[in-house]
Structure formats: C-alpha cells, structure tokens
Amino acid sequence: MSISRARINQLFELWARWCVSGSVLPPSGASILSKMVDNRGLLLFASGGAKSPNLDCIEADIERALSLLFVSDPTTVKVLRFEYLGRFKREDNTPVNQLRKAASLGMSIRTYERRLSKGRRFVIEQLRKSKQC
C-alpha cells in the first residue's frame, strides 16, 4: 500500500507546525475555528486537560523517527528539518526554494533532493512500523 505525496507533505506540514508551536504543549485558549484553520480542516486534540503534553500523536512519531535517523545520517535529518522548518529568509520573508536551501547547506540540488527523499522514505517506513500510516 503506497501513500500519496500529498499525504506525505500533509504529515510533514503538521509536524512542522507542531515543532514551531512548541512541540509538546498545545496553545491554550485557541478556538476550534482557529485550530481548523491552522491544521487545514483537521481537528487534532490533546489527550485531555488544558495543558497536558501531546506526545501520543503522529507529529511526535515523526520526531521519534527523525531522532532514529539522526544516529546514522544527521545530514539527511538536517535537510528534512530545513525543508519543512526553514521556509523563509530572515531579511525579507520571501519564500526560499530548494535550490537556495541546497546552496545554503553546501550541497547540490540533486544531493539535497536525494537526501530529502531518503528522509521521507525512512520516516514513512517508521510510521508504518508503528501503524500510523
């Protein structure tokens, strides 16, 4: 059973938002509408309580998979993090394309894309093992 590229991108987008929002604790006081807008129509709630840690989620599983990959291939993890978390340049907030990202990491676009693909495959494989995909 294969997973679509759109679904893979959606999972990594959720993970990136989870990382940027502080990882473990969900924002307090957010309305249901704002949660839907932030998650593009998906409602994701914590296990209970207003400030309970949200570690039982697919975003945390993606983070665990990246931690496993970091042991053997830290550069691939760096590329994945930069792809999804390094969206804008600091000076003028213009979107950064993959060519610029690859250059800033000191690698060719082909190497960047190869490592990005390798990282995505590893994460999806780990999610399948844990029955999340």
mmCIF file of C-alpha atoms in Angstrom:
data_model
loop_
_atom_site.group_PDB
_atom_site.id
_atom_site.type_symbol
_atom_site.label_atom_id
_atom_site.label_comp_id
_atom_site.label_asym_id
_atom_site.label_seq_id
_atom_site.Cartn_x
_atom_site.Cartn_y
_atom_site.Cartn_z
ATOM 1 C CA MET A 1 0.000 0.000 0.000
ATOM 2 C CA SER A 2 1.572 3.262 -1.102
ATOM 3 C CA ILE A 3 0.995 6.652 0.390
ATOM 4 C CA SER A 4 0.500 9.692 -1.831
ATOM 5 C CA ARG A 5 2.993 12.537 -1.988
ATOM 6 C CA ALA A 6 0.216 14.919 -0.925
ATOM 7 C CA ARG A 7 -0.408 12.870 2.236
ATOM 8 C CA ILE A 8 3.334 12.761 2.988
ATOM 9 C CA ASN A 9 3.572 16.532 2.612
ATOM 10 C CA GLN A 10 0.492 16.948 4.822
ATOM 11 C CA LEU A 11 2.077 14.835 7.577
ATOM 12 C CA PHE A 12 5.324 16.794 7.444
ATOM 13 C CA GLU A 13 3.395 20.069 7.409
ATOM 14 C CA LEU A 14 1.575 19.005 10.588
ATOM 15 C CA TRP A 15 4.909 18.024 12.129
ATOM 16 C CA ALA A 16 6.429 21.410 11.213
ATOM 17 C CA ARG A 17 3.503 23.280 12.781
ATOM 18 C CA TRP A 18 3.829 21.056 15.866
ATOM 19 C CA CYS A 19 7.536 21.926 16.137
ATOM 20 C CA VAL A 20 7.003 25.654 15.654
ATOM 21 C CA SER A 21 4.168 25.796 18.184
ATOM 22 C CA GLY A 22 6.404 24.465 20.945
ATOM 23 C CA SER A 23 6.212 20.738 20.250
ATOM 24 C CA VAL A 24 4.742 19.290 23.372
ATOM 25 C CA LEU A 25 2.170 21.699 24.736
ATOM 26 C CA PRO A 26 -0.760 22.787 22.576
ATOM 27 C CA PRO A 27 -1.534 26.511 22.530
ATOM 28 C CA SER A 28 -4.001 27.402 25.248
ATOM 29 C CA GLY A 29 -7.171 29.291 24.572
ATOM 30 C CA ALA A 30 -7.269 28.635 20.828
ATOM 31 C CA SER A 31 -10.765 28.400 19.415
ATOM 32 C CA ILE A 32 -11.939 25.387 17.431
ATOM 33 C CA LEU A 33 -12.143 27.540 14.313
ATOM 34 C CA SER A 34 -8.545 28.699 14.673
ATOM 35 C CA LYS A 35 -7.422 25.083 15.183
ATOM 36 C CA MET A 36 -9.234 24.081 11.989
ATOM 37 C CA VAL A 37 -7.656 26.937 10.049
ATOM 38 C CA ASP A 38 -4.171 26.158 11.410
ATOM 39 C CA ASN A 39 -4.488 22.457 10.565
ATOM 40 C CA ARG A 40 -6.221 22.944 7.204
ATOM 41 C CA GLY A 41 -9.532 21.446 8.255
ATOM 42 C CA LEU A 42 -8.196 18.699 10.525
ATOM 43 C CA LEU A 43 -9.153 18.805 14.178
ATOM 44 C CA LEU A 44 -6.410 17.427 16.396
ATOM 45 C CA PHE A 45 -6.886 17.463 20.137
ATOM 46 C CA ALA A 46 -4.642 16.525 23.036
ATOM 47 C CA SER A 47 -5.391 13.529 25.232
ATOM 48 C CA GLY A 48 -7.189 15.731 27.762
ATOM 49 C CA GLY A 49 -6.728 18.651 30.087
ATOM 50 C CA ALA A 50 -5.881 22.158 29.060
ATOM 51 C CA LYS A 51 -2.099 21.849 29.390
ATOM 52 C CA SER A 52 -1.436 18.122 29.079
ATOM 53 C CA PRO A 53 1.522 17.053 26.932
ATOM 54 C CA ASN A 54 0.559 15.838 23.484
ATOM 55 C CA LEU A 55 3.097 13.058 22.918
ATOM 56 C CA ASP A 56 0.701 10.468 21.534
ATOM 57 C CA CYS A 57 0.380 11.951 18.079
ATOM 58 C CA ILE A 58 1.741 11.398 14.609
ATOM 59 C CA GLU A 59 3.901 14.511 14.907
ATOM 60 C CA ALA A 60 5.727 13.009 17.888
ATOM 61 C CA ASP A 61 6.146 9.763 15.946
ATOM 62 C CA ILE A 62 7.741 11.716 13.079
ATOM 63 C CA GLU A 63 10.081 13.374 15.575
ATOM 64 C CA ARG A 64 10.993 9.944 17.007
ATOM 65 C CA ALA A 65 11.742 8.641 13.511
ATOM 66 C CA LEU A 66 13.978 11.639 12.826
ATOM 67 C CA SER A 67 15.815 11.002 16.091
ATOM 68 C CA LEU A 68 16.467 7.417 14.991
ATOM 69 C CA LEU A 69 17.701 8.581 11.583
ATOM 70 C CA PHE A 70 19.941 11.222 13.182
ATOM 71 C CA VAL A 71 22.091 8.486 14.712
ATOM 72 C CA SER A 72 23.082 7.116 11.293
ATOM 73 C CA ASP A 73 22.594 10.102 8.965
ATOM 74 C CA PRO A 74 22.448 13.561 10.604
ATOM 75 C CA THR A 75 22.765 15.376 7.268
ATOM 76 C CA THR A 76 19.535 13.850 5.975
ATOM 77 C CA VAL A 77 17.740 14.957 9.134
ATOM 78 C CA LYS A 78 19.172 18.452 8.667
ATOM 79 C CA VAL A 79 17.818 18.537 5.092
ATOM 80 C CA LEU A 80 14.350 17.389 6.214
ATOM 81 C CA ARG A 81 14.205 19.945 9.006
ATOM 82 C CA PHE A 82 15.386 22.692 6.681
ATOM 83 C CA GLU A 83 12.853 21.732 4.006
ATOM 84 C CA TYR A 84 9.856 21.971 6.313
ATOM 85 C CA LEU A 85 11.014 24.370 9.024
ATOM 86 C CA GLY A 86 13.245 26.731 7.010
ATOM 87 C CA ARG A 87 10.580 28.302 4.841
ATOM 88 C CA PHE A 88 11.587 31.966 4.740
ATOM 89 C CA LYS A 89 14.666 34.126 4.589
ATOM 90 C CA ARG A 90 15.077 36.301 7.633
ATOM 91 C CA GLU A 91 15.637 39.631 5.862
ATOM 92 C CA ASP A 92 12.578 39.999 3.655
ATOM 93 C CA ASN A 93 10.346 36.959 4.402
ATOM 94 C CA THR A 94 10.450 35.750 0.803
ATOM 95 C CA PRO A 95 9.933 32.029 0.269
ATOM 96 C CA VAL A 96 13.138 30.055 -0.153
ATOM 97 C CA ASN A 97 13.185 27.470 -2.933
ATOM 98 C CA GLN A 98 15.027 24.143 -2.796
ATOM 99 C CA LEU A 99 17.917 25.455 -4.873
ATOM 100 C CA ARG A 100 18.629 28.176 -2.298
ATOM 101 C CA LYS A 101 18.196 25.721 0.565
ATOM 102 C CA ALA A 102 20.646 23.282 -1.026
ATOM 103 C CA ALA A 103 23.173 26.053 -1.623
ATOM 104 C CA SER A 104 22.909 27.269 1.967
ATOM 105 C CA LEU A 105 23.610 23.718 3.170
ATOM 106 C CA GLY A 106 26.595 23.497 0.836
ATOM 107 C CA MET A 107 25.276 20.745 -1.425
ATOM 108 C CA SER A 108 23.969 20.361 -4.946
ATOM 109 C CA ILE A 109 20.238 20.372 -5.637
ATOM 110 C CA ARG A 110 20.481 16.720 -6.693
ATOM 111 C CA THR A 111 22.066 15.726 -3.375
ATOM 112 C CA TYR A 112 19.515 17.819 -1.493
ATOM 113 C CA GLU A 113 16.605 16.112 -3.283
ATOM 114 C CA ARG A 114 18.146 12.657 -2.810
ATOM 115 C CA ARG A 115 18.571 13.193 0.937
ATOM 116 C CA LEU A 116 15.086 14.671 1.223
ATOM 117 C CA SER A 117 13.624 11.615 -0.487
ATOM 118 C CA LYS A 118 15.678 9.271 1.697
ATOM 119 C CA GLY A 119 14.466 11.007 4.847
ATOM 120 C CA ARG A 120 10.825 10.944 3.784
ATOM 121 C CA ARG A 121 11.058 7.224 2.964
ATOM 122 C CA PHE A 122 12.665 6.469 6.337
ATOM 123 C CA VAL A 123 10.003 8.382 8.276
ATOM 124 C CA ILE A 124 7.137 6.745 6.361
ATOM 125 C CA GLU A 125 8.703 3.328 6.944
ATOM 126 C CA GLN A 126 8.920 4.033 10.685
ATOM 127 C CA LEU A 127 5.312 5.263 10.755
ATOM 128 C CA ARG A 128 4.173 2.083 9.013
ATOM 129 C CA LYS A 129 6.033 0.002 11.597
ATOM 130 C CA SER A 130 4.205 1.850 14.348
ATOM 131 C CA LYS A 131 0.889 1.513 12.423
ATOM 132 C CA GLN A 132 0.447 5.282 11.976
ATOM 133 C CA CYS A 133 0.300 5.114 8.157
#
